[in-house]
Short mmCIF file of C-alpha atoms in Angstrom, two decimals:
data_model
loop_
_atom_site.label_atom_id
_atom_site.label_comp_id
_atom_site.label_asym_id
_atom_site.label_seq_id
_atom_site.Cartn_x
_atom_site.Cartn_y
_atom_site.Cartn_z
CA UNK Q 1283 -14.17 -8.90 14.46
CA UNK Q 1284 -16.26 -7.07 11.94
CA UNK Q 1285 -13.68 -3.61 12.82
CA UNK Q 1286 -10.55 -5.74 11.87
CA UNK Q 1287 -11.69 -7.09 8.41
CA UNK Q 1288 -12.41 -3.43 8.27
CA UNK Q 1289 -9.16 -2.07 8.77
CA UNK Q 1290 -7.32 -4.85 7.03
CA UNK Q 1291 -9.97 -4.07 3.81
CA UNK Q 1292 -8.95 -0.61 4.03
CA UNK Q 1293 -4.85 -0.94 5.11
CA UNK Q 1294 -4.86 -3.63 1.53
CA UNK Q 1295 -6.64 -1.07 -0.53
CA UNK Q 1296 -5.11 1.50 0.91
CA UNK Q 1297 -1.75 0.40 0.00
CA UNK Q 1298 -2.20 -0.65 -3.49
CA UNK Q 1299 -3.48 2.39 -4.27
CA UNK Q 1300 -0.61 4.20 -3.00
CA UNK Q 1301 1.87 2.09 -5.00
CA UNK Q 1302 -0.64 2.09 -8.09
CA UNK Q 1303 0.73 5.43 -10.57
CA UNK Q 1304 -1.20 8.26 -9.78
CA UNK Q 1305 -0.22 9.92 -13.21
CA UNK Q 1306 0.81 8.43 -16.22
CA UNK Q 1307 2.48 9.35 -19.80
CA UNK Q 1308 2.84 8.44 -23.00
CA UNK Q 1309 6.23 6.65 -24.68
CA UNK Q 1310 8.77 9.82 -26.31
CA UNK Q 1311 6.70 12.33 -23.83
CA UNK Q 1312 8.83 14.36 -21.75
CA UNK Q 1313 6.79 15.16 -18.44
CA UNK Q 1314 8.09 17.74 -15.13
CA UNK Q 1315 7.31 15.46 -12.44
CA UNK Q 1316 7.22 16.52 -9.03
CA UNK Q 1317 9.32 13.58 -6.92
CA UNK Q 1318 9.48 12.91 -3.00
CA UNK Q 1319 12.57 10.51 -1.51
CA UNK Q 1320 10.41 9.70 1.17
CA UNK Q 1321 7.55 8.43 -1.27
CA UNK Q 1322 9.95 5.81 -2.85
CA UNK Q 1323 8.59 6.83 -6.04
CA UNK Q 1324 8.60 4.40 -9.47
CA UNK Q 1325 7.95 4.21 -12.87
CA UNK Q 1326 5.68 1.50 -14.03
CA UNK Q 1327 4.41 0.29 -17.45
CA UNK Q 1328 1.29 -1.07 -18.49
CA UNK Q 1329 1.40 -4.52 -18.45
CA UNK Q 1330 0.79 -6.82 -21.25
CA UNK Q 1331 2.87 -5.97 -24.12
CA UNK Q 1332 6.44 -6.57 -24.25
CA UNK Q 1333 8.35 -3.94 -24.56
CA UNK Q 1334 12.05 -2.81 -24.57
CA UNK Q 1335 12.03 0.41 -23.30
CA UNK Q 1336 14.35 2.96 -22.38
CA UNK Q 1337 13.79 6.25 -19.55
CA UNK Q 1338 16.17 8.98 -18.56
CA UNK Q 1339 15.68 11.53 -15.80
CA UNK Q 1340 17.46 14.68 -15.62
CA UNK Q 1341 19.59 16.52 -12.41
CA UNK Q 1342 20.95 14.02 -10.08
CA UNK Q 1343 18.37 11.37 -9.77
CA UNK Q 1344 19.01 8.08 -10.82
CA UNK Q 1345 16.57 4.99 -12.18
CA UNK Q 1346 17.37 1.67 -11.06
CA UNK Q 1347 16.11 -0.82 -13.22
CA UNK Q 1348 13.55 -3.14 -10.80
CA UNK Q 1349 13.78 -6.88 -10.71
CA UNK Q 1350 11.05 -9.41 -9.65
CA UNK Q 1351 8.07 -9.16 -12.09
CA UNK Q 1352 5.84 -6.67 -9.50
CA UNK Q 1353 2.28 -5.57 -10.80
CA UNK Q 1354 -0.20 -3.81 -9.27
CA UNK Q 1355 -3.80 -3.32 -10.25
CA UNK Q 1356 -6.35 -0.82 -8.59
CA UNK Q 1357 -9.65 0.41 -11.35
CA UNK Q 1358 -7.63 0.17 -14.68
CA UNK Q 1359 -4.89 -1.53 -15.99
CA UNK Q 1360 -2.70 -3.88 -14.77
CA UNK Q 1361 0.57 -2.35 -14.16
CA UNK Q 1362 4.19 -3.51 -13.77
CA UNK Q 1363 6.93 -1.58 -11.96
CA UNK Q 1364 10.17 -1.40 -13.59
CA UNK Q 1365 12.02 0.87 -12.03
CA UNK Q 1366 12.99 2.98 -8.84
CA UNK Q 1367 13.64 6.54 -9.12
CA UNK Q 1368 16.70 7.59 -6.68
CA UNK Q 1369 16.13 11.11 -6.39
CA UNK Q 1370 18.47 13.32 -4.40
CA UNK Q 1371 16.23 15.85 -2.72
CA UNK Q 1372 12.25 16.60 -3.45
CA UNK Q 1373 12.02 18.45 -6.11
CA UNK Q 1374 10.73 18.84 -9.89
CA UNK Q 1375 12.44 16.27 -12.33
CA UNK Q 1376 11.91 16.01 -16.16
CA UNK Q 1377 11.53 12.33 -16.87
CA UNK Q 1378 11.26 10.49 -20.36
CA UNK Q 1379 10.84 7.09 -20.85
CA UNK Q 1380 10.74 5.60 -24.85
CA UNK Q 1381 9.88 2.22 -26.49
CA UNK Q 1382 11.41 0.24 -29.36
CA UNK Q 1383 8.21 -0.22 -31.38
CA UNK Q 1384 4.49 1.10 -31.39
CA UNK Q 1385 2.74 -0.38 -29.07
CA UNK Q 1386 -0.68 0.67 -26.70
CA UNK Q 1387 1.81 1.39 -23.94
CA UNK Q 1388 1.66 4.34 -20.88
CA UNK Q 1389 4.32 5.03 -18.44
CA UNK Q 1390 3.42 5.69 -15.43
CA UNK Q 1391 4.50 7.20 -11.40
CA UNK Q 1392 3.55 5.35 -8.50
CA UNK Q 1393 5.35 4.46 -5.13
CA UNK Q 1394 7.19 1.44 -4.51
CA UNK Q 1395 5.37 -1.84 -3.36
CA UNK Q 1396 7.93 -2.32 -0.07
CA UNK Q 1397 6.53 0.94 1.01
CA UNK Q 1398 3.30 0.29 1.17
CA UNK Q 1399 3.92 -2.65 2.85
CA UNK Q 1400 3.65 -1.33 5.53
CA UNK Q 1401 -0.29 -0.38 4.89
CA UNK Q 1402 -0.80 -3.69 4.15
CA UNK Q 1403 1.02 -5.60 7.20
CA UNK Q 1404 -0.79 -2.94 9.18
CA UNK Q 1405 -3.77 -4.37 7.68
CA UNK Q 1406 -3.21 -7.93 8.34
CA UNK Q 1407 -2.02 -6.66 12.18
CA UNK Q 1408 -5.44 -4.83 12.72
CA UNK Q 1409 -7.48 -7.78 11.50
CA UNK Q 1410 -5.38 -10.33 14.16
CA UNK Q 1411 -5.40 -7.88 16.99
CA UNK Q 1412 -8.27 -6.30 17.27
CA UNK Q 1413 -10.82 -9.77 17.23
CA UNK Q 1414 -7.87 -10.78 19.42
CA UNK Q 1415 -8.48 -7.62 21.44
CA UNK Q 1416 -12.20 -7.91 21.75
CA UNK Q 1417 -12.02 -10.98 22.60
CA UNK Q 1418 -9.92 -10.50 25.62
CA UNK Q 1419 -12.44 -7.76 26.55
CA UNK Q 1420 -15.29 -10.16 26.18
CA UNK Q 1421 -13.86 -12.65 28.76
CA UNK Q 1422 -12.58 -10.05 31.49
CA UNK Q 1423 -15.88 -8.54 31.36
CA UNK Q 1424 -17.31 -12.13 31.79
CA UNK Q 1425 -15.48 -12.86 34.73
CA UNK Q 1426 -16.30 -9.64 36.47
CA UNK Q 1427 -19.67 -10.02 36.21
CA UNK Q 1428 -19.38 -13.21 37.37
CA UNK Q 1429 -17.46 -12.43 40.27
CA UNK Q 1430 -19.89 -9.47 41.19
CA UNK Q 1431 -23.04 -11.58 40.80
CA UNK Q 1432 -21.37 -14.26 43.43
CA UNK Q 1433 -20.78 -11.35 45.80
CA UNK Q 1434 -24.53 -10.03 45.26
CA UNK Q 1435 -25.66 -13.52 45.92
CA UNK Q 1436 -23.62 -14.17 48.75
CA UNK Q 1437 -24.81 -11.11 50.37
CA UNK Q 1438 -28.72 -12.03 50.01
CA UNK Q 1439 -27.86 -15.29 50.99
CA UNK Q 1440 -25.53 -13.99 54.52
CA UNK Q 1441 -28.62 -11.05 54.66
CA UNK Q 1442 -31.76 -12.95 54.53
#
């Protein structure tokens, strides 16, 4: 039991911080960022101001604006994903992302939250499965020493 609140403590974390931004910018800063398909990367913004705010990659990646409020929160601030980057092929994009007004706000690149998903439901499966698991264990071990300590007995008895 105590193994699967492990692994679903660490599959949780785990994924968070992989969708959390690893780097992050300032508004009107132009930054070479180094983008994956396969990571599903984002941009995210710090939450709690409101913002309008504006980004443009270059080459042949696209930003899709993200809908559904998502925020994510791992040892700093709380941050709110706002959009997906479509890149073509891995490679090294310039990316700049501006406000409308001054305001204590960072951009930043993380990975989006369906993808680490799968860390997390991984999680959750590890802490049903293996209790589950042990526990199956615990009972087939029962029985067989059950059955064994019959046979023993039966022999002493047939023996003696």
């Amino acid at each position: 039991m105590i193994a699967g609140v492990v692994l679903f403590g660490t599959g949780l974390t785990g994924g968070l911080g992989d969708a959390a931004p690893s780097r992050s910018f300032a508004p009107g800063e132009t930054v070479t960022l180094t983008l994956d398909p396969a990571d599903k990367p984002a941009i995210y913004l710090t939450r709690g101001t409101q913002v309008n705010w504006e980004c443009r990659i270059d080459g042949n990646a696209k930003l899709v604006k993200a809908t559904g409020g998502q925020t994510v929160q791992i040892n700093g601030p709380q941050w709110e994903l706002i959009a997906l980057v479509n890149a073509p092929a891995k490679g090294d994009y310039k990316v700049t992302c501006t406000i409308d007004e001054q305001a204590d706000t960072r951009f930043g690149l993380g990975r989006d939250l369906t993808i680490v998903a799968g860390g997390v439901l991984g999680g959750a499966a590890a802490l049903i499965i293996v209790p589950s698991a042990g526990f199956v264990v615990a009972v087939i071990w029962t029985i067989v020493i059950v059955v064994r300590r019959n046979n023993h007995r039966r022999r002493l008895t047939t023996a003696g």
